[in-house]
JSON list of C-alpha atoms in Angstrom, two decimals:
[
{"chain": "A", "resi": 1, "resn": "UNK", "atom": "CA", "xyz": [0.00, 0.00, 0.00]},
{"chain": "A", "resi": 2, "resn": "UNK", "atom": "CA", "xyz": [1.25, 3.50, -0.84]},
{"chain": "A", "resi": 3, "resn": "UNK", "atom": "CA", "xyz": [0.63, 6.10, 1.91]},
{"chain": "A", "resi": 4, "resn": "UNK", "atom": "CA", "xyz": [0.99, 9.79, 1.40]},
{"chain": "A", "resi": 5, "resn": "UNK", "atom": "CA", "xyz": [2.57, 12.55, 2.63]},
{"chain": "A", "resi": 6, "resn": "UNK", "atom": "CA", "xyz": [-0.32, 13.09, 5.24]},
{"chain": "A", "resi": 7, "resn": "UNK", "atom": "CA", "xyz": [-0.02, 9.63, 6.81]},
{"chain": "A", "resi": 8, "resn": "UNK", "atom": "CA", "xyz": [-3.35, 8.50, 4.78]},
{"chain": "A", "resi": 9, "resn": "UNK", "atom": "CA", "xyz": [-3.01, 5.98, 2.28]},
{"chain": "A", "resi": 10, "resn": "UNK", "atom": "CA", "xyz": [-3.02, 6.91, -1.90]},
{"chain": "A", "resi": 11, "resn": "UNK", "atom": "CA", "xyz": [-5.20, 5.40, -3.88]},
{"chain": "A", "resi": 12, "resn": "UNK", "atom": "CA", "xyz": [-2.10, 4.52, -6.20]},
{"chain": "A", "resi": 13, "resn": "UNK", "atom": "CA", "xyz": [-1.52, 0.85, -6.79]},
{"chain": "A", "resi": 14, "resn": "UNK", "atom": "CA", "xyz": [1.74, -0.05, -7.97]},
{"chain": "A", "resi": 15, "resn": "UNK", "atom": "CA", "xyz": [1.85, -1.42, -10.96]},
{"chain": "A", "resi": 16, "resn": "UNK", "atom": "CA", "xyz": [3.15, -4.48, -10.25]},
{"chain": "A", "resi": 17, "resn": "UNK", "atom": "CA", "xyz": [0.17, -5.01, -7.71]},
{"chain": "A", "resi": 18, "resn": "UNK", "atom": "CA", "xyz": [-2.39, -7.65, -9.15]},
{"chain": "A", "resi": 19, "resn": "UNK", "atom": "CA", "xyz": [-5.63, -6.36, -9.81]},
{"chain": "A", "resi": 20, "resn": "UNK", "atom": "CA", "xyz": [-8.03, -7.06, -6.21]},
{"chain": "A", "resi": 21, "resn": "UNK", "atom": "CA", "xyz": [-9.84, -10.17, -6.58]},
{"chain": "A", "resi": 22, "resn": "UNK", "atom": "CA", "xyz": [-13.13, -9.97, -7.47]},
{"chain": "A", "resi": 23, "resn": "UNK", "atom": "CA", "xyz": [-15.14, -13.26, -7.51]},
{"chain": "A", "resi": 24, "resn": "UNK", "atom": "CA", "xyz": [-14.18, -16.49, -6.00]},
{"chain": "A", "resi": 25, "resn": "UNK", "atom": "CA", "xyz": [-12.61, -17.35, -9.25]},
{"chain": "A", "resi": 26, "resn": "UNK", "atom": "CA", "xyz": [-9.96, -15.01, -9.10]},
{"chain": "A", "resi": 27, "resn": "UNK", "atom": "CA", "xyz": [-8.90, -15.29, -5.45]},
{"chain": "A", "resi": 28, "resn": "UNK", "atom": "CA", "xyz": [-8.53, -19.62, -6.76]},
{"chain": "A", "resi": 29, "resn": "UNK", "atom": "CA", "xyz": [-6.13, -17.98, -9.75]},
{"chain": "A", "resi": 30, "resn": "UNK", "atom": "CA", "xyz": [-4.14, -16.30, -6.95]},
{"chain": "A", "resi": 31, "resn": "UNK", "atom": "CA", "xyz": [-4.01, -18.77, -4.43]},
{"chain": "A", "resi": 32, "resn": "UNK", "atom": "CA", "xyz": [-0.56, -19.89, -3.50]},
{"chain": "A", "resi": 33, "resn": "UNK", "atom": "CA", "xyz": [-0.16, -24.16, -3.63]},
{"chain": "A", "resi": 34, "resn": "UNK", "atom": "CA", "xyz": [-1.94, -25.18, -0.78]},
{"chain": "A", "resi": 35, "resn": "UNK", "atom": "CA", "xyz": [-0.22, -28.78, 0.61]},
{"chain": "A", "resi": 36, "resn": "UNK", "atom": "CA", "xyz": [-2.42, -31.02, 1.69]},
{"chain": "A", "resi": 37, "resn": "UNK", "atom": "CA", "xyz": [-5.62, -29.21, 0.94]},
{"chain": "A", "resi": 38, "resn": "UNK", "atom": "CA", "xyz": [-8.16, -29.10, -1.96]},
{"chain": "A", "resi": 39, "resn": "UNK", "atom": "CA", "xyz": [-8.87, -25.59, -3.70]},
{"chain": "A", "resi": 40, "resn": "UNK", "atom": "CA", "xyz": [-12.70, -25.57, -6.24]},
{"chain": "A", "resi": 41, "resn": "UNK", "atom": "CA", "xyz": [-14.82, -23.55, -6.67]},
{"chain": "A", "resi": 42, "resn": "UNK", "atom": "CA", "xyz": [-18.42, -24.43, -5.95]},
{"chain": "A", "resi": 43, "resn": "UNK", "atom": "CA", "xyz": [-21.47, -22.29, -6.88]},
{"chain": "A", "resi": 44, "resn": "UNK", "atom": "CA", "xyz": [-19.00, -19.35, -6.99]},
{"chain": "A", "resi": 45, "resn": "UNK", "atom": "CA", "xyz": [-17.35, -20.28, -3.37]},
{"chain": "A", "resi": 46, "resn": "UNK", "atom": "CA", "xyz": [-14.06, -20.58, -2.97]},
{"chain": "A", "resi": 47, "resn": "UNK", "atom": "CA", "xyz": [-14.06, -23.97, -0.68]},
{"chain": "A", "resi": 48, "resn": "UNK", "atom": "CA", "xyz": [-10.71, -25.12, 0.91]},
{"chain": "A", "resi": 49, "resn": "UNK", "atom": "CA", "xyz": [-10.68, -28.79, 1.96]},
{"chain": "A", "resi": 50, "resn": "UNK", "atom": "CA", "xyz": [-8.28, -31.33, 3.57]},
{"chain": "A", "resi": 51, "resn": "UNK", "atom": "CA", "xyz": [-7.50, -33.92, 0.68]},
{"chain": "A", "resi": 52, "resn": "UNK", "atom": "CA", "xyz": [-9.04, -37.48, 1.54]},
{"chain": "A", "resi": 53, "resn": "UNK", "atom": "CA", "xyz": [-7.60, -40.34, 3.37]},
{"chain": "A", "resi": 54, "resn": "UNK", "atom": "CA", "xyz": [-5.60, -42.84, 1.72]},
{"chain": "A", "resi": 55, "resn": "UNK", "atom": "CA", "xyz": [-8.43, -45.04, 1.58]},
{"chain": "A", "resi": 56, "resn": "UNK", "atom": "CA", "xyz": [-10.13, -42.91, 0.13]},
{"chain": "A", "resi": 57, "resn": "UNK", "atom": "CA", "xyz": [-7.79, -42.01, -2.71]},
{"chain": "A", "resi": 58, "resn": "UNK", "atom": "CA", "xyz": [-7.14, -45.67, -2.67]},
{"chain": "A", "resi": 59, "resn": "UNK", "atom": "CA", "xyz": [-10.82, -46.19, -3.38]},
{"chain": "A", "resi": 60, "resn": "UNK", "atom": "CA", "xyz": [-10.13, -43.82, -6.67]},
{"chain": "A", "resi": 61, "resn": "UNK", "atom": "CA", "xyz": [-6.79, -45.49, -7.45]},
{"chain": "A", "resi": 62, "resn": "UNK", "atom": "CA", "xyz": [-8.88, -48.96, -7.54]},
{"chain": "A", "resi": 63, "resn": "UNK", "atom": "CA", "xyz": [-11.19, -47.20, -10.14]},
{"chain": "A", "resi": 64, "resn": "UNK", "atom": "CA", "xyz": [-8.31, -46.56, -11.84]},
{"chain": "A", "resi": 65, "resn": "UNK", "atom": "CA", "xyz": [-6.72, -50.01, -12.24]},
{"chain": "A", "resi": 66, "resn": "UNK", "atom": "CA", "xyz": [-10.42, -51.50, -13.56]},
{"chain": "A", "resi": 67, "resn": "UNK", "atom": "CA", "xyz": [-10.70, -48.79, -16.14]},
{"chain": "A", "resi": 68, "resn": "UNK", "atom": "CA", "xyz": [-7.32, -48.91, -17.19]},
{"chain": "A", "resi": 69, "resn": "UNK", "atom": "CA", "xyz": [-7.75, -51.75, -20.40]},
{"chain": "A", "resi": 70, "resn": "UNK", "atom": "CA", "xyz": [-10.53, -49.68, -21.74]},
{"chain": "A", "resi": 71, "resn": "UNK", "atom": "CA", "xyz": [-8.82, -46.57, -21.43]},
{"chain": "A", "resi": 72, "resn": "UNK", "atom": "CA", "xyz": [-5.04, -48.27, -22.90]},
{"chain": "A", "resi": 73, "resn": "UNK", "atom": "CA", "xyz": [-7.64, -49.69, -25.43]},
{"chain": "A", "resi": 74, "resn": "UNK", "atom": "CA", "xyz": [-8.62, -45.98, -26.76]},
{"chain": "A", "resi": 75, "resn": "UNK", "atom": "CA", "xyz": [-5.72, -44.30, -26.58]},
{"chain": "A", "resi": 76, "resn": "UNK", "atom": "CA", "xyz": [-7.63, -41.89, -23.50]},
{"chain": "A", "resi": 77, "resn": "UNK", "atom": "CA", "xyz": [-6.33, -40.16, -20.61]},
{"chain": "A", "resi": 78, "resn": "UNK", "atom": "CA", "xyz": [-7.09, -40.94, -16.83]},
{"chain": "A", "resi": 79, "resn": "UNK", "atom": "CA", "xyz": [-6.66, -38.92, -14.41]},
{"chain": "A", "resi": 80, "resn": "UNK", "atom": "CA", "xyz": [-6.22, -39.88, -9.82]},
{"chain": "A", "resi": 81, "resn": "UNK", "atom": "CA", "xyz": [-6.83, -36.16, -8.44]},
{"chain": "A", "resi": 82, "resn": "UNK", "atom": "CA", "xyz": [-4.97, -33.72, -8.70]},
{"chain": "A", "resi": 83, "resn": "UNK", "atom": "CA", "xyz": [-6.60, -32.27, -11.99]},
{"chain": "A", "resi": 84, "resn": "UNK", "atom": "CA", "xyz": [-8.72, -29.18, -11.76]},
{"chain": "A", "resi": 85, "resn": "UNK", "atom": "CA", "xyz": [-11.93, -29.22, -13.96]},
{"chain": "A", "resi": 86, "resn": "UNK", "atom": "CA", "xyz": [-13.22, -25.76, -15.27]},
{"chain": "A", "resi": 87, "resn": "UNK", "atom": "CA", "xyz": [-16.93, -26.31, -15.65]},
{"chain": "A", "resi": 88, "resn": "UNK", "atom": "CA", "xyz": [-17.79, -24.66, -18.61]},
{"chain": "A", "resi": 89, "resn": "UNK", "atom": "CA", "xyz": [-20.38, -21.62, -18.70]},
{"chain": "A", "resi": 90, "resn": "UNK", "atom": "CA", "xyz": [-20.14, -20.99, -14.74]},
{"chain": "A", "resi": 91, "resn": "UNK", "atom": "CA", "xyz": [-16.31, -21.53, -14.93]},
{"chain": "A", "resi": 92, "resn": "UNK", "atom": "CA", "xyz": [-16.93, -23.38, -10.76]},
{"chain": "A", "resi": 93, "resn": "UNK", "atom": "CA", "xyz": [-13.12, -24.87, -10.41]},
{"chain": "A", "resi": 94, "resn": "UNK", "atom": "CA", "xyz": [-13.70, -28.62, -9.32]},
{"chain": "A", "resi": 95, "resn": "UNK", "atom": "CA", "xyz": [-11.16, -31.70, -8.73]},
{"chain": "A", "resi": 96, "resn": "UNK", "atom": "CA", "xyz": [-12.83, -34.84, -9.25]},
{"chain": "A", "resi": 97, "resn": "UNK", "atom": "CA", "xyz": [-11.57, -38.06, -7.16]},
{"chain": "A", "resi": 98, "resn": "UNK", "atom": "CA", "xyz": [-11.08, -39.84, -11.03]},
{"chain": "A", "resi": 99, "resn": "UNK", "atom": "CA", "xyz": [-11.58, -38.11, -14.53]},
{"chain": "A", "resi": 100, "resn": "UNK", "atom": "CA", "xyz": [-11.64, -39.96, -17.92]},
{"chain": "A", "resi": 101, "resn": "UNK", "atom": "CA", "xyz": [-10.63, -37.27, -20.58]},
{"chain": "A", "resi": 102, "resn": "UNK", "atom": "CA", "xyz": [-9.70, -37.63, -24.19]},
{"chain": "A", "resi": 103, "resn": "UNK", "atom": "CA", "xyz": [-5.35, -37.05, -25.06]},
{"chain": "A", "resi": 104, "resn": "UNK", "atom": "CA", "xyz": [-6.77, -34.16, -26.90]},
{"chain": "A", "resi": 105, "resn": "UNK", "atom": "CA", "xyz": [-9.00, -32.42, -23.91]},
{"chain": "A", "resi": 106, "resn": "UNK", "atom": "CA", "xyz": [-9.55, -28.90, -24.54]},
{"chain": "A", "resi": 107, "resn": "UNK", "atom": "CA", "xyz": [-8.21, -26.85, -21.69]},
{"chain": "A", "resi": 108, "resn": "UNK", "atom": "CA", "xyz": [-8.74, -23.39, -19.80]},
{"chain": "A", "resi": 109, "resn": "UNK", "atom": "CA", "xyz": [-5.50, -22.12, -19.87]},
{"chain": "A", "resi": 110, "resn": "UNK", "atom": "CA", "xyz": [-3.05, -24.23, -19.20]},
{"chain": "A", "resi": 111, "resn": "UNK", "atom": "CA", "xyz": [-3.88, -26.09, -16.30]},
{"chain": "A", "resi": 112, "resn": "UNK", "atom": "CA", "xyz": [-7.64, -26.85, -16.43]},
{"chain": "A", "resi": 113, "resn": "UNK", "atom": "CA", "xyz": [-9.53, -29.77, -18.70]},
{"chain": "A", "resi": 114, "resn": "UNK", "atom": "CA", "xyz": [-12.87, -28.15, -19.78]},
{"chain": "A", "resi": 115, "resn": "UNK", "atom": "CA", "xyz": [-15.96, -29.80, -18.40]},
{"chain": "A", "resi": 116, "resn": "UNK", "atom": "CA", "xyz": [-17.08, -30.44, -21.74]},
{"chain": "A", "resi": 117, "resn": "UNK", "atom": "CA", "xyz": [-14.46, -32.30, -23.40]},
{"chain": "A", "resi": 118, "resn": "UNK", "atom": "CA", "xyz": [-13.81, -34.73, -20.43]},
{"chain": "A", "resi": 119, "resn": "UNK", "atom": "CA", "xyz": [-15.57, -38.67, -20.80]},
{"chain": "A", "resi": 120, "resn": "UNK", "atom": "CA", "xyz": [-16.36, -39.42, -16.97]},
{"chain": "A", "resi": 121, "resn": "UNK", "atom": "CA", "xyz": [-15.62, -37.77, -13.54]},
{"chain": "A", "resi": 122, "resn": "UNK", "atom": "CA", "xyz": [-15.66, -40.05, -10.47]},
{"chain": "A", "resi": 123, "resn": "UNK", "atom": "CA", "xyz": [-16.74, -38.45, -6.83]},
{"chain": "A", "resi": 124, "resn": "UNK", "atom": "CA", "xyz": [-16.28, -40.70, -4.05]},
{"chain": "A", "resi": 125, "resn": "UNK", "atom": "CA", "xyz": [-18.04, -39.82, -1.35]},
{"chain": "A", "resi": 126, "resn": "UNK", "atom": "CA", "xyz": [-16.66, -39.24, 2.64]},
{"chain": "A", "resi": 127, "resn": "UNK", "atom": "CA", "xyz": [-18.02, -37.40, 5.52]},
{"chain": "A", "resi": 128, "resn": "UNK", "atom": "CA", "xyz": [-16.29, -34.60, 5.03]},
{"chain": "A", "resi": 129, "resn": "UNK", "atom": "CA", "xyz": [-17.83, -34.31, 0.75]},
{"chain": "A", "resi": 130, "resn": "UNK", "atom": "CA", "xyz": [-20.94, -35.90, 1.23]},
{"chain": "A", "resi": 131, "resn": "UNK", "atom": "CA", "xyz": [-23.29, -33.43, 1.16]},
{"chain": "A", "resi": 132, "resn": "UNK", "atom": "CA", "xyz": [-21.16, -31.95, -1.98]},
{"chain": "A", "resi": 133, "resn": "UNK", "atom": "CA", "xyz": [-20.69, -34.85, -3.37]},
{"chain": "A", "resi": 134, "resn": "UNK", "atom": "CA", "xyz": [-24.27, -35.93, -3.63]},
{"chain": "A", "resi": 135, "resn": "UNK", "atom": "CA", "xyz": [-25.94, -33.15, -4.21]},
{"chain": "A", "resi": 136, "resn": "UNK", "atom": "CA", "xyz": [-23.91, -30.08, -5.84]},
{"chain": "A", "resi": 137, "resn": "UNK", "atom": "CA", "xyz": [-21.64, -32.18, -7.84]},
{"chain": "A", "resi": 138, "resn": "UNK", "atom": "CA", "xyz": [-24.01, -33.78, -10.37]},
{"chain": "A", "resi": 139, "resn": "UNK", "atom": "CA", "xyz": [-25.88, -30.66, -10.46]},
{"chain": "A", "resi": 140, "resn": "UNK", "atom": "CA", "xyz": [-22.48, -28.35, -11.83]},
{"chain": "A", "resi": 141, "resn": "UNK", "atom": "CA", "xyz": [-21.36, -31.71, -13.57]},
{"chain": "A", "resi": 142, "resn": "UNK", "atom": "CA", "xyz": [-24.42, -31.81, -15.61]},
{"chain": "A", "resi": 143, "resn": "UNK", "atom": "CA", "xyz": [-24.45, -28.05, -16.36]},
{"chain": "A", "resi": 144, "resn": "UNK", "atom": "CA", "xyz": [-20.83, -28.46, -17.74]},
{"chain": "A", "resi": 145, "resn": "UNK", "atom": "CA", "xyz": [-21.76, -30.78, -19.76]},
{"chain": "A", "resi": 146, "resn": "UNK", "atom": "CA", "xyz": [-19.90, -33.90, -18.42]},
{"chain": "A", "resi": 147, "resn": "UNK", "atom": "CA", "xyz": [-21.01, -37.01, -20.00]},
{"chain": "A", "resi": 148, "resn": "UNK", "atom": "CA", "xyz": [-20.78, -39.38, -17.46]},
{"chain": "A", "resi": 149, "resn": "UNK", "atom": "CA", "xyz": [-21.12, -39.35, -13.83]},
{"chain": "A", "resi": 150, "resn": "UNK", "atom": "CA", "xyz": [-20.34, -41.82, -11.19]},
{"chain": "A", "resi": 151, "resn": "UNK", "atom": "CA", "xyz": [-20.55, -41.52, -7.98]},
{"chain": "A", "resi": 152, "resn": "UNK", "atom": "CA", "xyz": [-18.99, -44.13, -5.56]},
{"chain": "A", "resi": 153, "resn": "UNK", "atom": "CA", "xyz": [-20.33, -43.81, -1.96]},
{"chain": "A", "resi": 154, "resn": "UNK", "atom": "CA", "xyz": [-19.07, -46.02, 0.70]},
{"chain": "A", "resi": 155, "resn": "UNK", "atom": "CA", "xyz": [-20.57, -44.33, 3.51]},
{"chain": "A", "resi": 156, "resn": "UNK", "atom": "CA", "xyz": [-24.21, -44.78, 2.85]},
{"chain": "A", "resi": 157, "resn": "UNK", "atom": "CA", "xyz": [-25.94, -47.71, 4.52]},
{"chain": "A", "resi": 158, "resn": "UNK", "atom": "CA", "xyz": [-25.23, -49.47, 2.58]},
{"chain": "A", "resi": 159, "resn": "UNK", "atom": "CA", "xyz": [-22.78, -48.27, 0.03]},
{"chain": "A", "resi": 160, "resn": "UNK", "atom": "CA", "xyz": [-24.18, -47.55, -3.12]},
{"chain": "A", "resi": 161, "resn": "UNK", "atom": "CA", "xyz": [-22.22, -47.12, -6.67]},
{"chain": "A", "resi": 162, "resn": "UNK", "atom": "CA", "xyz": [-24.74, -44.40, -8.77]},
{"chain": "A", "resi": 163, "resn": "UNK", "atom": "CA", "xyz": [-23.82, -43.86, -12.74]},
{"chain": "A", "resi": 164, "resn": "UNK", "atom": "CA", "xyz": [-25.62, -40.52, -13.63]},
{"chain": "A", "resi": 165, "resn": "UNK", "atom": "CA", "xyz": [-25.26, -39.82, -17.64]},
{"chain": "A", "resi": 166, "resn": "UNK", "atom": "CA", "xyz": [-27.57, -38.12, -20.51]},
{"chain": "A", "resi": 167, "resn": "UNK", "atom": "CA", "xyz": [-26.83, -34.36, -19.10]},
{"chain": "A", "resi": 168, "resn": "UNK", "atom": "CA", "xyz": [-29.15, -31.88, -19.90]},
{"chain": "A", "resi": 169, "resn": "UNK", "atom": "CA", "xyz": [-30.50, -28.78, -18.43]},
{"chain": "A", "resi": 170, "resn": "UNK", "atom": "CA", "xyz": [-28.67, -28.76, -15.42]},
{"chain": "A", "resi": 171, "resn": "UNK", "atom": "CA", "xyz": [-29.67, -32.49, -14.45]},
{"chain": "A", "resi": 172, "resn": "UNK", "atom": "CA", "xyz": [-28.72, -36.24, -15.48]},
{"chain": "A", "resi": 173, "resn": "UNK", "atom": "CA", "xyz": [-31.72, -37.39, -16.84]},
{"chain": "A", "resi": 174, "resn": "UNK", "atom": "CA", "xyz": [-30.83, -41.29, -16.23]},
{"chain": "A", "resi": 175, "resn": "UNK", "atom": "CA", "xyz": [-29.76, -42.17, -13.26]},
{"chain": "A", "resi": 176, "resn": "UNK", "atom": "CA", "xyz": [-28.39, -45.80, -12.17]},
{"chain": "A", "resi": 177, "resn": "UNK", "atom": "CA", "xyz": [-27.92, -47.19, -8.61]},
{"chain": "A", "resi": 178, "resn": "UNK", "atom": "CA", "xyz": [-26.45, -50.51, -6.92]},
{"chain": "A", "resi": 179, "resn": "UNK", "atom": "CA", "xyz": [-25.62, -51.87, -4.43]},
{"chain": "A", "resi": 180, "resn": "UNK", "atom": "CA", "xyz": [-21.64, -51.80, -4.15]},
{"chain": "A", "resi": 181, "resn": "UNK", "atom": "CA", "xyz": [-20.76, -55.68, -4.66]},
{"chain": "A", "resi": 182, "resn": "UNK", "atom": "CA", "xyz": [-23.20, -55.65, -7.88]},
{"chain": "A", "resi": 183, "resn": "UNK", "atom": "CA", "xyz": [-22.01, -54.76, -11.23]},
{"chain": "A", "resi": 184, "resn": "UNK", "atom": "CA", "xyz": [-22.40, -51.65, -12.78]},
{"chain": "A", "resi": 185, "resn": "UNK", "atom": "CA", "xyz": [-22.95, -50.81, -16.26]},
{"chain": "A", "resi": 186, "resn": "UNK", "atom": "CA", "xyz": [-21.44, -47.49, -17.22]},
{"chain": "A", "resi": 187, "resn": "UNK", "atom": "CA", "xyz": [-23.00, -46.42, -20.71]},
{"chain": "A", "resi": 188, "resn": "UNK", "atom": "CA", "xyz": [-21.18, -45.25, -23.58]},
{"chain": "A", "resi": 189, "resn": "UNK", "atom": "CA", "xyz": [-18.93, -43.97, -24.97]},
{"chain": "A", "resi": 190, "resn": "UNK", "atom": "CA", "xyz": [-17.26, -46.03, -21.61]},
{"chain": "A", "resi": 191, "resn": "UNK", "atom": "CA", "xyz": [-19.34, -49.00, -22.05]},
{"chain": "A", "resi": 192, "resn": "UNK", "atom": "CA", "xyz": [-17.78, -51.21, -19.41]},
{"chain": "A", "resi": 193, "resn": "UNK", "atom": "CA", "xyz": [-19.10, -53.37, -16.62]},
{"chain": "A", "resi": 194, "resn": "UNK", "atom": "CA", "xyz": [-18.28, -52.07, -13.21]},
{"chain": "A", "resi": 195, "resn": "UNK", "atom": "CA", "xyz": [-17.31, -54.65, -10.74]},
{"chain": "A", "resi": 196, "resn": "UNK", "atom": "CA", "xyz": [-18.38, -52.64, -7.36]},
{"chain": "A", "resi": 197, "resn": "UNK", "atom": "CA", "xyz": [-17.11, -54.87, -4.94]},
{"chain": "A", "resi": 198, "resn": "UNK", "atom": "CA", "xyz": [-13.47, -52.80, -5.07]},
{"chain": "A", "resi": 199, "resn": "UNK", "atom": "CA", "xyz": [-14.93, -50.53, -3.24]},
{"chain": "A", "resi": 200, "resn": "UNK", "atom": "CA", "xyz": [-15.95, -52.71, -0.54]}
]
């Protein structure tokens, strides 16, 4: 801050100051790394979360390894957290547990995949996401434009594996449930049979 002669302070920035942030969005775009904590943007809130347990980004890693002939098979990219999502029209800031994208994903700048482009995100749930998870998620997933959604929740009584797919409006308009220990279909373009009980 610049202060004047007077003692007040000068409404002179430097110019090397960054412009003040001005929606959640750009106080995410500042943010310095943040170890061991999750940075999204939900409903245009900035939310900062502890990253899960290792089972729980066991749980995801799991997901991986099942997936992992059909995405070799096509030549697609998959993705164990870390990868922000810009959802696109909103521009909410999420990082799915698991994300299916094509190698040629379009991007928002140079770190983001664009909600639109991607195949399948993967949410599984824990106490601390659930509410998140089960409710907001599919909502902003669907209004970005995200294909597939599937939604791994170990904490319900009893654990449930839900694929959510056919976006439109803001909503999934069908919606699939099991049981986990039952298979689960997930639709195309996926089109693979989900053996649930890995996330016993």
């Amino acid at each position: 801050m610049v202060t004047t002669t007077r003692g007040r302070p000068s409404h002179h920035a430097s110019p090397k100051d960054p412009p003040p942030a001005r929606t959640a969005r750009d106080l995410l775009e500042t943010l310095p790394p943040t170890p061991g904590f999750r940075a999204e943007v939900i409903d245009g809130n900035l939310i900062v979360s502890p990253v899960g347990t290792p089972e729980h980004s066991w749980s995801a890693t799991l997901l991986s390894y099942a997936l992992q002939p059909v995405v070799m098979e096509r030549d697609w990219r998959a993705h164990v957290g870390g990868v922000n999502i810009c959802i696109d029209g909103p521009r909410d800031s999420l990082i799915p547990d698991f994300v299916i994208a094509p190698a040629d994903c379009p991007r928002w700048g140079a770190l983001e995949l664009r909600s639109s482009g991607l195949i399948m995100v993967t949410e599984v749930v824990s106490p601390g996401s659930a509410r998140t998870d089960r409710d907001d998620k599919p909502r902003i997933y669907a209004t970005g434009g995200v294909p597939i959604m599937l939604l791994v929740d170990p904490i319900a009584t009893p654990g449930t594996a839900t694929v959510l797919s056919d976006p439109e409006d803001g909503a999934y308009r069908t919606v699939t449930r099991v049981q986990l220990g039952k298979p689960l279909r997930i639709p195309s373009p996926v089109d693979f049979d989900l053996d649930t009980s890995i996330s016993l």
